[in-house]
Structure formats: structure tokens, C-alpha cells
mmCIF file of N, CA and C in Angstrom:
data_model
loop_
_atom_site.group_PDB
_atom_site.id
_atom_site.type_symbol
_atom_site.label_atom_id
_atom_site.label_comp_id
_atom_site.label_asym_id
_atom_site.label_seq_id
_atom_site.Cartn_x
_atom_site.Cartn_y
_atom_site.Cartn_z
ATOM 1 N N GLN C 1 -2.429 -16.325 20.148
ATOM 2 C CA GLN C 1 -2.464 -14.955 19.591
ATOM 3 C C GLN C 1 -1.242 -14.777 18.808
ATOM 4 N N VAL C 2 -1.331 -14.021 17.674
ATOM 5 C CA VAL C 2 -0.202 -13.772 16.839
ATOM 6 C C VAL C 2 0.396 -12.406 17.171
ATOM 7 N N GLN C 3 1.750 -12.292 17.144
ATOM 8 C CA GLN C 3 2.357 -11.049 17.376
ATOM 9 C C GLN C 3 2.986 -10.622 16.026
ATOM 10 N N LEU C 4 2.939 -9.402 15.713
ATOM 11 C CA LEU C 4 3.400 -8.816 14.495
ATOM 12 C C LEU C 4 4.396 -7.692 14.671
ATOM 13 N N VAL C 5 5.490 -7.815 13.948
ATOM 14 C CA VAL C 5 6.566 -6.748 14.142
ATOM 15 C C VAL C 5 6.972 -6.238 12.777
ATOM 16 N N GLU C 6 6.719 -4.959 12.453
ATOM 17 C CA GLU C 6 7.130 -4.409 11.206
ATOM 18 C C GLU C 6 8.505 -3.791 11.277
ATOM 19 N N SER C 7 9.225 -3.746 10.213
ATOM 20 C CA SER C 7 10.492 -3.109 10.091
ATOM 21 C C SER C 7 10.743 -2.681 8.656
ATOM 22 N N GLY C 8 11.773 -1.850 8.459
ATOM 23 C CA GLY C 8 12.126 -1.437 7.097
ATOM 24 C C GLY C 8 11.749 -0.072 6.752
ATOM 25 N N GLY C 9 11.040 0.643 7.565
ATOM 26 C CA GLY C 9 10.669 1.987 7.231
ATOM 27 C C GLY C 9 11.852 2.906 7.237
ATOM 28 N N GLY C 10 11.589 4.134 6.824
ATOM 29 C CA GLY C 10 12.692 5.111 6.851
ATOM 30 C C GLY C 10 12.357 6.329 5.976
ATOM 31 N N LEU C 11 13.406 7.051 5.749
ATOM 32 C CA LEU C 11 13.296 8.272 4.853
ATOM 33 C C LEU C 11 13.875 7.989 3.561
ATOM 34 N N VAL C 12 13.082 8.361 2.496
ATOM 35 C CA VAL C 12 13.584 8.078 1.152
ATOM 36 C C VAL C 12 13.160 9.266 0.271
ATOM 37 N N GLN C 13 13.916 9.491 -0.823
ATOM 38 C CA GLN C 13 13.534 10.553 -1.742
ATOM 39 C C GLN C 13 12.500 10.072 -2.732
ATOM 40 N N ALA C 14 11.755 10.981 -3.212
ATOM 41 C CA ALA C 14 10.724 10.624 -4.278
ATOM 42 C C ALA C 14 11.389 9.855 -5.454
ATOM 43 N N GLY C 15 10.617 8.734 -5.751
ATOM 44 C CA GLY C 15 11.119 7.938 -6.852
ATOM 45 C C GLY C 15 11.968 6.753 -6.243
ATOM 46 N N GLY C 16 12.265 6.805 -5.044
ATOM 47 C CA GLY C 16 13.031 5.720 -4.392
ATOM 48 C C GLY C 16 12.203 4.501 -4.038
ATOM 49 N N SER C 17 12.865 3.541 -3.341
ATOM 50 C CA SER C 17 12.209 2.308 -2.982
ATOM 51 C C SER C 17 12.507 1.943 -1.466
ATOM 52 N N LEU C 18 11.636 1.191 -0.926
ATOM 53 C CA LEU C 18 11.826 0.670 0.401
ATOM 54 C C LEU C 18 11.185 -0.734 0.412
ATOM 55 N N ARG C 19 11.643 -1.571 1.277
ATOM 56 C CA ARG C 19 10.954 -2.920 1.484
ATOM 57 C C ARG C 19 10.632 -3.066 2.908
ATOM 58 N N LEU C 20 9.332 -3.092 3.203
ATOM 59 C CA LEU C 20 8.871 -3.355 4.611
ATOM 60 C C LEU C 20 8.799 -4.861 4.863
ATOM 61 N N SER C 21 9.017 -5.230 6.052
ATOM 62 C CA SER C 21 8.903 -6.587 6.538
ATOM 63 C C SER C 21 7.880 -6.711 7.696
ATOM 64 N N CYS C 22 7.176 -7.751 7.771
ATOM 65 C CA CYS C 22 6.244 -8.029 8.868
ATOM 66 C C CYS C 22 6.496 -9.427 9.322
ATOM 67 N N ALA C 23 7.125 -9.551 10.490
ATOM 68 C CA ALA C 23 7.349 -10.931 11.095
ATOM 69 C C ALA C 23 6.272 -11.314 12.001
ATOM 70 N N ALA C 24 5.761 -12.492 11.778
ATOM 71 C CA ALA C 24 4.619 -13.016 12.609
ATOM 72 C C ALA C 24 5.219 -14.063 13.537
ATOM 73 N N SER C 25 4.705 -14.087 14.801
ATOM 74 C CA SER C 25 5.153 -15.116 15.690
ATOM 75 C C SER C 25 3.962 -15.442 16.651
ATOM 76 N N GLY C 26 4.086 -16.552 17.381
ATOM 77 C CA GLY C 26 2.953 -16.937 18.177
ATOM 78 C C GLY C 26 2.071 -17.878 17.371
ATOM 79 N N ARG C 27 0.816 -17.861 17.722
ATOM 80 C CA ARG C 27 -0.174 -18.732 17.089
ATOM 81 C C ARG C 27 -0.554 -18.206 15.719
ATOM 82 N N THR C 28 -0.103 -18.793 14.633
ATOM 83 C CA THR C 28 -0.357 -18.294 13.292
ATOM 84 C C THR C 28 -1.368 -19.154 12.471
ATOM 85 N N ASP C 29 -1.843 -20.265 13.169
ATOM 86 C CA ASP C 29 -2.670 -21.204 12.349
ATOM 87 C C ASP C 29 -4.057 -20.592 11.964
ATOM 88 N N PRO C 30 -4.587 -19.603 12.754
ATOM 89 C CA PRO C 30 -5.959 -19.080 12.223
ATOM 90 C C PRO C 30 -5.818 -17.967 11.207
ATOM 91 N N ILE C 31 -4.547 -17.766 10.734
ATOM 92 C CA ILE C 31 -4.345 -16.634 9.806
ATOM 93 C C ILE C 31 -4.603 -17.156 8.373
ATOM 94 N N TYR C 32 -5.430 -16.412 7.649
ATOM 95 C CA TYR C 32 -5.700 -16.780 6.239
ATOM 96 C C TYR C 32 -5.289 -15.519 5.359
ATOM 97 N N THR C 33 -5.332 -14.364 5.886
ATOM 98 C CA THR C 33 -4.922 -13.174 5.077
ATOM 99 C C THR C 33 -4.007 -12.320 5.893
ATOM 100 N N MET C 34 -3.031 -11.804 5.144
ATOM 101 C CA MET C 34 -2.054 -10.774 5.705
ATOM 102 C C MET C 34 -2.273 -9.541 4.910
ATOM 103 N N GLY C 35 -2.418 -8.465 5.578
ATOM 104 C CA GLY C 35 -2.560 -7.146 4.916
ATOM 105 C C GLY C 35 -1.633 -6.031 5.424
ATOM 106 N N TRP C 36 -1.490 -5.029 4.580
ATOM 107 C CA TRP C 36 -0.711 -3.880 4.960
ATOM 108 C C TRP C 36 -1.744 -2.661 4.850
ATOM 109 N N PHE C 37 -1.659 -1.845 5.815
ATOM 110 C CA PHE C 37 -2.485 -0.580 5.842
ATOM 111 C C PHE C 37 -1.516 0.575 6.041
ATOM 112 N N ARG C 38 -1.931 1.759 5.838
ATOM 113 C CA ARG C 38 -1.079 2.897 6.246
ATOM 114 C C ARG C 38 -2.078 4.078 6.695
ATOM 115 N N GLN C 39 -1.383 4.906 7.538
ATOM 116 C CA GLN C 39 -2.068 5.978 8.059
ATOM 117 C C GLN C 39 -1.257 7.283 7.948
ATOM 118 N N ALA C 40 -1.670 8.182 7.056
ATOM 119 C CA ALA C 40 -0.992 9.439 6.905
ATOM 120 C C ALA C 40 -1.357 10.438 7.975
ATOM 121 N N PRO C 41 -0.529 11.433 8.224
ATOM 122 C CA PRO C 41 -0.896 12.370 9.269
ATOM 123 C C PRO C 41 -2.206 13.048 9.075
ATOM 124 N N GLY C 42 -3.036 12.896 10.187
ATOM 125 C CA GLY C 42 -4.379 13.615 10.089
ATOM 126 C C GLY C 42 -5.377 12.805 9.266
ATOM 127 N N LYS C 43 -5.048 11.613 8.729
ATOM 128 C CA LYS C 43 -5.890 10.917 7.993
ATOM 129 C C LYS C 43 -6.378 9.515 8.603
ATOM 130 N N GLU C 44 -7.397 8.954 8.102
ATOM 131 C CA GLU C 44 -7.755 7.620 8.519
ATOM 132 C C GLU C 44 -6.798 6.534 7.982
ATOM 133 N N ARG C 45 -6.758 5.435 8.662
ATOM 134 C CA ARG C 45 -5.907 4.298 8.243
ATOM 135 C C ARG C 45 -6.650 3.726 6.965
ATOM 136 N N LYS C 46 -5.847 3.358 5.979
ATOM 137 C CA LYS C 46 -6.397 2.847 4.731
ATOM 138 C C LYS C 46 -5.636 1.623 4.281
ATOM 139 N N PHE C 47 -6.434 0.753 3.575
ATOM 140 C CA PHE C 47 -5.885 -0.508 3.033
ATOM 141 C C PHE C 47 -4.830 -0.145 1.914
ATOM 142 N N VAL C 48 -3.741 -1.001 2.044
ATOM 143 C CA VAL C 48 -2.744 -0.917 0.890
ATOM 144 C C VAL C 48 -2.625 -2.172 0.080
ATOM 145 N N ALA C 49 -2.445 -3.311 0.756
ATOM 146 C CA ALA C 49 -2.291 -4.525 0.031
ATOM 147 C C ALA C 49 -2.609 -5.686 0.931
ATOM 148 N N ALA C 50 -2.969 -6.860 0.253
ATOM 149 C CA ALA C 50 -3.217 -8.047 1.087
ATOM 150 C C ALA C 50 -2.782 -9.257 0.228
ATOM 151 N N THR C 51 -2.488 -10.294 0.995
ATOM 152 C CA THR C 51 -2.154 -11.545 0.311
ATOM 153 C C THR C 51 -2.715 -12.697 1.163
ATOM 154 N N ALA C 52 -2.941 -13.818 0.516
ATOM 155 C CA ALA C 52 -3.235 -14.961 1.249
ATOM 156 C C ALA C 52 -2.137 -15.522 2.092
ATOM 157 N N TRP C 53 -2.299 -15.974 3.294
ATOM 158 C CA TRP C 53 -1.297 -16.455 4.155
ATOM 159 C C TRP C 53 -0.587 -17.641 3.468
ATOM 160 N N SER C 54 -1.288 -18.381 2.593
ATOM 161 C CA SER C 54 -0.679 -19.548 1.993
ATOM 162 C C SER C 54 0.056 -19.113 0.760
ATOM 163 N N GLY C 55 0.054 -17.800 0.435
ATOM 164 C CA GLY C 55 0.708 -17.275 -0.809
ATOM 165 C C GLY C 55 -0.211 -17.345 -1.982
ATOM 166 N N GLY C 56 0.069 -16.598 -2.994
ATOM 167 C CA GLY C 56 -0.720 -16.631 -4.204
ATOM 168 C C GLY C 56 -1.506 -15.381 -4.404
ATOM 169 N N PRO C 57 -2.751 -15.398 -4.173
ATOM 170 C CA PRO C 57 -3.630 -14.272 -4.425
ATOM 171 C C PRO C 57 -3.175 -13.012 -3.736
ATOM 172 N N THR C 58 -3.331 -11.874 -4.464
ATOM 173 C CA THR C 58 -2.966 -10.654 -3.858
ATOM 174 C C THR C 58 -4.020 -9.583 -4.302
ATOM 175 N N LYS C 59 -4.028 -8.497 -3.543
ATOM 176 C CA LYS C 59 -5.054 -7.369 -3.737
ATOM 177 C C LYS C 59 -4.321 -6.110 -3.444
ATOM 178 N N TYR C 60 -4.595 -5.073 -4.194
ATOM 179 C CA TYR C 60 -3.906 -3.787 -3.966
ATOM 180 C C TYR C 60 -4.931 -2.664 -4.060
ATOM 181 N N ALA C 61 -4.660 -1.652 -3.270
ATOM 182 C CA ALA C 61 -5.333 -0.385 -3.451
ATOM 183 C C ALA C 61 -5.006 0.250 -4.797
ATOM 184 N N ASP C 62 -5.905 0.997 -5.343
ATOM 185 C CA ASP C 62 -5.607 1.522 -6.664
ATOM 186 C C ASP C 62 -4.483 2.521 -6.626
ATOM 187 N N SER C 63 -4.249 3.175 -5.522
ATOM 188 C CA SER C 63 -3.169 4.107 -5.394
ATOM 189 C C SER C 63 -1.806 3.544 -5.404
ATOM 190 N N VAL C 64 -1.586 2.303 -5.178
ATOM 191 C CA VAL C 64 -0.307 1.594 -5.106
ATOM 192 C C VAL C 64 -0.153 0.546 -6.190
ATOM 193 N N SER C 65 -1.198 0.205 -6.821
ATOM 194 C CA SER C 65 -1.104 -0.856 -7.841
ATOM 195 C C SER C 65 -0.078 -0.537 -8.871
ATOM 196 N N GLY C 66 0.743 -1.483 -9.204
ATOM 197 C CA GLY C 66 1.823 -1.264 -10.146
ATOM 198 C C GLY C 66 3.067 -0.821 -9.571
ATOM 199 N N ARG C 67 3.030 -0.269 -8.295
ATOM 200 C CA ARG C 67 4.215 0.282 -7.694
ATOM 201 C C ARG C 67 4.669 -0.582 -6.494
ATOM 202 N N PHE C 68 3.719 -1.083 -5.746
ATOM 203 C CA PHE C 68 3.969 -1.884 -4.569
ATOM 204 C C PHE C 68 3.656 -3.388 -4.837
ATOM 205 N N THR C 69 4.392 -4.221 -4.159
ATOM 206 C CA THR C 69 4.316 -5.715 -4.289
ATOM 207 C C THR C 69 4.303 -6.300 -2.910
ATOM 208 N N ILE C 70 3.209 -7.087 -2.606
ATOM 209 C CA ILE C 70 3.115 -7.805 -1.317
ATOM 210 C C ILE C 70 3.520 -9.263 -1.641
ATOM 211 N N ALA C 71 4.344 -9.821 -0.826
ATOM 212 C CA ALA C 71 4.752 -11.214 -1.027
ATOM 213 C C ALA C 71 5.159 -11.882 0.338
ATOM 214 N N ARG C 72 4.825 -13.131 0.397
ATOM 215 C CA ARG C 72 5.197 -13.906 1.603
ATOM 216 C C ARG C 72 6.647 -14.402 1.484
ATOM 217 N N GLY C 73 7.376 -14.320 2.514
ATOM 218 C CA GLY C 73 8.785 -14.772 2.533
ATOM 219 C C GLY C 73 8.940 -16.252 2.479
ATOM 220 N N SER C 74 10.083 -16.729 2.137
ATOM 221 C CA SER C 74 10.480 -18.128 2.090
ATOM 222 C C SER C 74 10.415 -18.806 3.495
ATOM 223 N N ASP C 75 10.586 -17.992 4.585
ATOM 224 C CA ASP C 75 10.437 -18.571 5.922
ATOM 225 C C ASP C 75 9.035 -18.735 6.349
ATOM 226 N N ARG C 76 8.118 -18.452 5.518
ATOM 227 C CA ARG C 76 6.620 -18.610 5.748
ATOM 228 C C ARG C 76 6.079 -17.782 6.856
ATOM 229 N N ASN C 77 6.819 -17.090 7.650
ATOM 230 C CA ASN C 77 6.285 -16.317 8.750
ATOM 231 C C ASN C 77 6.592 -14.806 8.562
ATOM 232 N N THR C 78 7.017 -14.467 7.398
ATOM 233 C CA THR C 78 7.277 -13.019 7.075
ATOM 234 C C THR C 78 6.566 -12.643 5.847
ATOM 235 N N VAL C 79 5.989 -11.461 5.859
ATOM 236 C CA VAL C 79 5.344 -10.843 4.665
ATOM 237 C C VAL C 79 6.093 -9.582 4.325
ATOM 238 N N TYR C 80 6.345 -9.345 3.047
ATOM 239 C CA TYR C 80 7.041 -8.171 2.668
ATOM 240 C C TYR C 80 6.181 -7.285 1.800
ATOM 241 N N LEU C 81 6.421 -5.979 1.928
ATOM 242 C CA LEU C 81 5.790 -4.972 1.040
ATOM 243 C C LEU C 81 7.016 -4.246 0.330
ATOM 244 N N GLN C 82 7.171 -4.630 -0.948
ATOM 245 C CA GLN C 82 8.174 -3.915 -1.779
ATOM 246 C C GLN C 82 7.509 -2.652 -2.353
ATOM 247 N N MET C 83 8.108 -1.452 -2.073
ATOM 248 C CA MET C 83 7.486 -0.204 -2.473
ATOM 249 C C MET C 83 8.472 0.470 -3.482
ATOM 250 N N ASN C 84 8.063 0.635 -4.718
ATOM 251 C CA ASN C 84 8.876 1.267 -5.599
ATOM 252 C C ASN C 84 8.172 2.603 -6.125
ATOM 253 N N GLY C 85 8.962 3.454 -6.700
ATOM 254 C CA GLY C 85 8.314 4.728 -7.183
ATOM 255 C C GLY C 85 7.581 5.503 -6.071
ATOM 256 N N LEU C 86 8.233 5.525 -4.950
ATOM 257 C CA LEU C 86 7.591 6.209 -3.826
ATOM 258 C C LEU C 86 7.409 7.728 -4.037
ATOM 259 N N GLN C 87 6.316 8.255 -3.580
ATOM 260 C CA GLN C 87 5.951 9.630 -3.718
ATOM 261 C C GLN C 87 5.661 10.172 -2.311
ATOM 262 N N PRO C 88 5.732 11.581 -2.136
ATOM 263 C CA PRO C 88 5.381 12.191 -0.920
ATOM 264 C C PRO C 88 4.088 11.710 -0.348
ATOM 265 N N LEU C 89 3.078 11.535 -1.219
ATOM 266 C CA LEU C 89 1.768 11.025 -0.772
ATOM 267 C C LEU C 89 1.845 9.687 -0.160
ATOM 268 N N ASP C 90 2.897 8.947 -0.306
ATOM 269 C CA ASP C 90 3.045 7.631 0.347
ATOM 270 C C ASP C 90 3.476 7.739 1.796
ATOM 271 N N THR C 91 3.892 8.988 2.198
ATOM 272 C CA THR C 91 4.306 9.130 3.569
ATOM 273 C C THR C 91 3.222 8.785 4.554
ATOM 274 N N ALA C 92 3.539 7.873 5.450
ATOM 275 C CA ALA C 92 2.528 7.341 6.395
ATOM 276 C C ALA C 92 3.169 6.420 7.377
ATOM 277 N N ILE C 93 2.483 5.982 8.390
ATOM 278 C CA ILE C 93 2.829 4.875 9.233
ATOM 279 C C ILE C 93 2.231 3.667 8.546
ATOM 280 N N TYR C 94 3.020 2.662 8.346
ATOM 281 C CA TYR C 94 2.553 1.477 7.702
ATOM 282 C C TYR C 94 2.456 0.355 8.749
ATOM 283 N N TYR C 95 1.283 -0.286 8.704
ATOM 284 C CA TYR C 95 0.915 -1.329 9.681
ATOM 285 C C TYR C 95 0.683 -2.643 8.907
ATOM 286 N N CYS C 96 1.088 -3.777 9.483
ATOM 287 C CA CYS C 96 0.684 -5.054 8.971
ATOM 288 C C CYS C 96 -0.349 -5.642 9.908
ATOM 289 N N ALA C 97 -1.197 -6.518 9.310
ATOM 290 C CA ALA C 97 -2.355 -7.063 10.095
ATOM 291 C C ALA C 97 -2.677 -8.401 9.579
ATOM 292 N N THR C 98 -3.349 -9.140 10.407
ATOM 293 C CA THR C 98 -3.798 -10.456 9.961
ATOM 294 C C THR C 98 -5.274 -10.615 10.242
ATOM 295 N N SER C 99 -5.828 -11.496 9.288
ATOM 296 C CA SER C 99 -7.269 -11.718 9.337
ATOM 297 C C SER C 99 -7.586 -13.187 9.177
ATOM 298 N N PRO C 100 -8.602 -13.703 9.828
ATOM 299 C CA PRO C 100 -9.042 -15.039 9.647
ATOM 300 C C PRO C 100 -9.901 -15.187 8.463
ATOM 301 N N SER C 101 -10.153 -14.157 7.697
ATOM 302 C CA SER C 101 -11.026 -14.245 6.571
ATOM 303 C C SER C 101 -10.264 -14.960 5.389
ATOM 304 N N ARG C 102 -10.922 -15.896 4.719
ATOM 305 C CA ARG C 102 -10.402 -16.645 3.614
ATOM 306 C C ARG C 102 -10.533 -15.871 2.333
ATOM 307 N N VAL C 103 -11.098 -14.596 2.436
ATOM 308 C CA VAL C 103 -11.250 -13.753 1.257
ATOM 309 C C VAL C 103 -10.287 -12.564 1.529
ATOM 310 N N LEU C 104 -9.660 -11.988 0.505
ATOM 311 C CA LEU C 104 -8.769 -10.905 0.694
ATOM 312 C C LEU C 104 -9.563 -9.606 0.926
ATOM 313 N N VAL C 105 -9.824 -9.331 2.197
ATOM 314 C CA VAL C 105 -10.671 -8.239 2.645
ATOM 315 C C VAL C 105 -9.859 -6.946 2.695
ATOM 316 N N VAL C 106 -10.531 -5.817 2.490
ATOM 317 C CA VAL C 106 -9.824 -4.547 2.542
ATOM 318 C C VAL C 106 -10.206 -3.679 3.774
ATOM 319 N N ALA C 107 -11.380 -4.050 4.332
ATOM 320 C CA ALA C 107 -11.792 -3.235 5.504
ATOM 321 C C ALA C 107 -11.069 -3.696 6.737
ATOM 322 N N GLU C 108 -10.569 -2.662 7.543
ATOM 323 C CA GLU C 108 -9.783 -3.070 8.662
ATOM 324 C C GLU C 108 -10.519 -3.726 9.765
ATOM 325 N N GLY C 109 -11.821 -3.648 9.745
ATOM 326 C CA GLY C 109 -12.623 -4.306 10.766
ATOM 327 C C GLY C 109 -12.495 -5.885 10.638
ATOM 328 N N PHE C 110 -12.079 -6.369 9.521
ATOM 329 C CA PHE C 110 -11.914 -7.831 9.318
ATOM 330 C C PHE C 110 -10.528 -8.281 9.897
ATOM 331 N N TYR C 111 -9.695 -7.374 10.251
ATOM 332 C CA TYR C 111 -8.316 -7.733 10.700
ATOM 333 C C TYR C 111 -8.353 -7.692 12.234
ATOM 334 N N ASN C 112 -7.768 -8.717 12.888
ATOM 335 C CA ASN C 112 -7.833 -8.755 14.287
ATOM 336 C C ASN C 112 -6.526 -8.681 15.042
ATOM 337 N N SER C 113 -5.430 -8.749 14.300
ATOM 338 C CA SER C 113 -4.155 -8.532 14.959
ATOM 339 C C SER C 113 -3.326 -7.497 14.221
ATOM 340 N N TRP C 114 -2.662 -6.596 14.862
ATOM 341 C CA TRP C 114 -1.995 -5.506 14.266
ATOM 342 C C TRP C 114 -0.564 -5.332 14.839
ATOM 343 N N GLY C 115 0.371 -4.964 14.040
ATOM 344 C CA GLY C 115 1.663 -4.574 14.504
ATOM 345 C C GLY C 115 1.610 -3.170 15.003
ATOM 346 N N GLN C 116 2.792 -2.704 15.466
ATOM 347 C CA GLN C 116 2.997 -1.365 15.966
ATOM 348 C C GLN C 116 3.139 -0.224 14.934
ATOM 349 N N GLY C 117 3.531 -0.704 13.699
ATOM 350 C CA GLY C 117 3.713 0.208 12.627
ATOM 351 C C GLY C 117 5.157 0.671 12.418
ATOM 352 N N THR C 118 5.475 1.034 11.142
ATOM 353 C CA THR C 118 6.757 1.560 10.837
ATOM 354 C C THR C 118 6.586 2.815 9.956
ATOM 355 N N GLN C 119 7.330 3.746 10.279
ATOM 356 C CA GLN C 119 7.207 5.073 9.599
ATOM 357 C C GLN C 119 7.942 5.105 8.295
ATOM 358 N N VAL C 120 7.213 5.566 7.241
ATOM 359 C CA VAL C 120 7.825 5.756 5.915
ATOM 360 C C VAL C 120 7.639 7.260 5.603
ATOM 361 N N THR C 121 8.734 7.867 5.295
ATOM 362 C CA THR C 121 8.694 9.291 4.899
ATOM 363 C C THR C 121 9.382 9.489 3.597
ATOM 364 N N VAL C 122 8.617 10.081 2.657
ATOM 365 C CA VAL C 122 9.116 10.347 1.292
ATOM 366 C C VAL C 122 9.296 11.786 1.092
ATOM 367 N N SER C 123 10.493 12.276 0.826
ATOM 368 C CA SER C 123 10.740 13.689 0.641
ATOM 369 C C SER C 123 10.698 13.993 -0.845
ATOM 370 N N SER C 124 10.305 15.247 -1.108
ATOM 371 C CA SER C 124 10.178 15.627 -2.565
ATOM 372 C C SER C 124 11.451 16.167 -3.070
#
């Protein structure tokens, strides 16, 4: 089983940037897709971005496309989410998750391992 630990959240002013990290440990061989989701207060958890575990293909929610970048780290067990141009609507708990799907899926039902989340707060 894989363990996921997110870090890098915090408080930032509108227009600022943050980089979230997701470190994977344990059994990582059945992972094909890494994703980021977020849950705003009182809202459902929603897809943000995904990348293939092998690197390369990426997929983004329309709300973050052009502002956020998902990338796998050089150590091969870390995935980053670079967030630029942050807005108050980006305030949420951000979760990373893994999926055995070989397709970059957006539905959280396809993801079977989740981290505890990291809080991102954007002030206006």
C-alpha cells in the first residue's frame, strides 16, 4: 500500500504562488496516475490536476488550467503542484491521490490512496 504526505500549503495573498508537494512511499508499483484534488469549505472535493506516474501526460481542471502545473519530481516519488496567480476561490484543502488507472481520470472514485491534505488559504 502506498502512503502519501502532502506539504507546502499556507496563507498567501491573491496573485501569489505556492508549490505543493506529495511524497509517496511504500508500494508504488501499481501507481499509474497521480492526481491533485481540492475541497473548499462546504463544497465537494473536486479534481484539480493529474499526471502519469511515469511523467509526461497531464490533465487540468478548466478552473486552474494555465495557472497550475503538475509535475513529477526528479526523485521519482514526489509530485508537485505549482500554483501561480492564486485567487481566493482557490482556498481549499488540497489532497494528492494515486490511481491504478492508465488513463488520466478525473473522478475521485478511480483513486484508491489519499493523503491527509494540506490547507491553502488565499486572502484578497
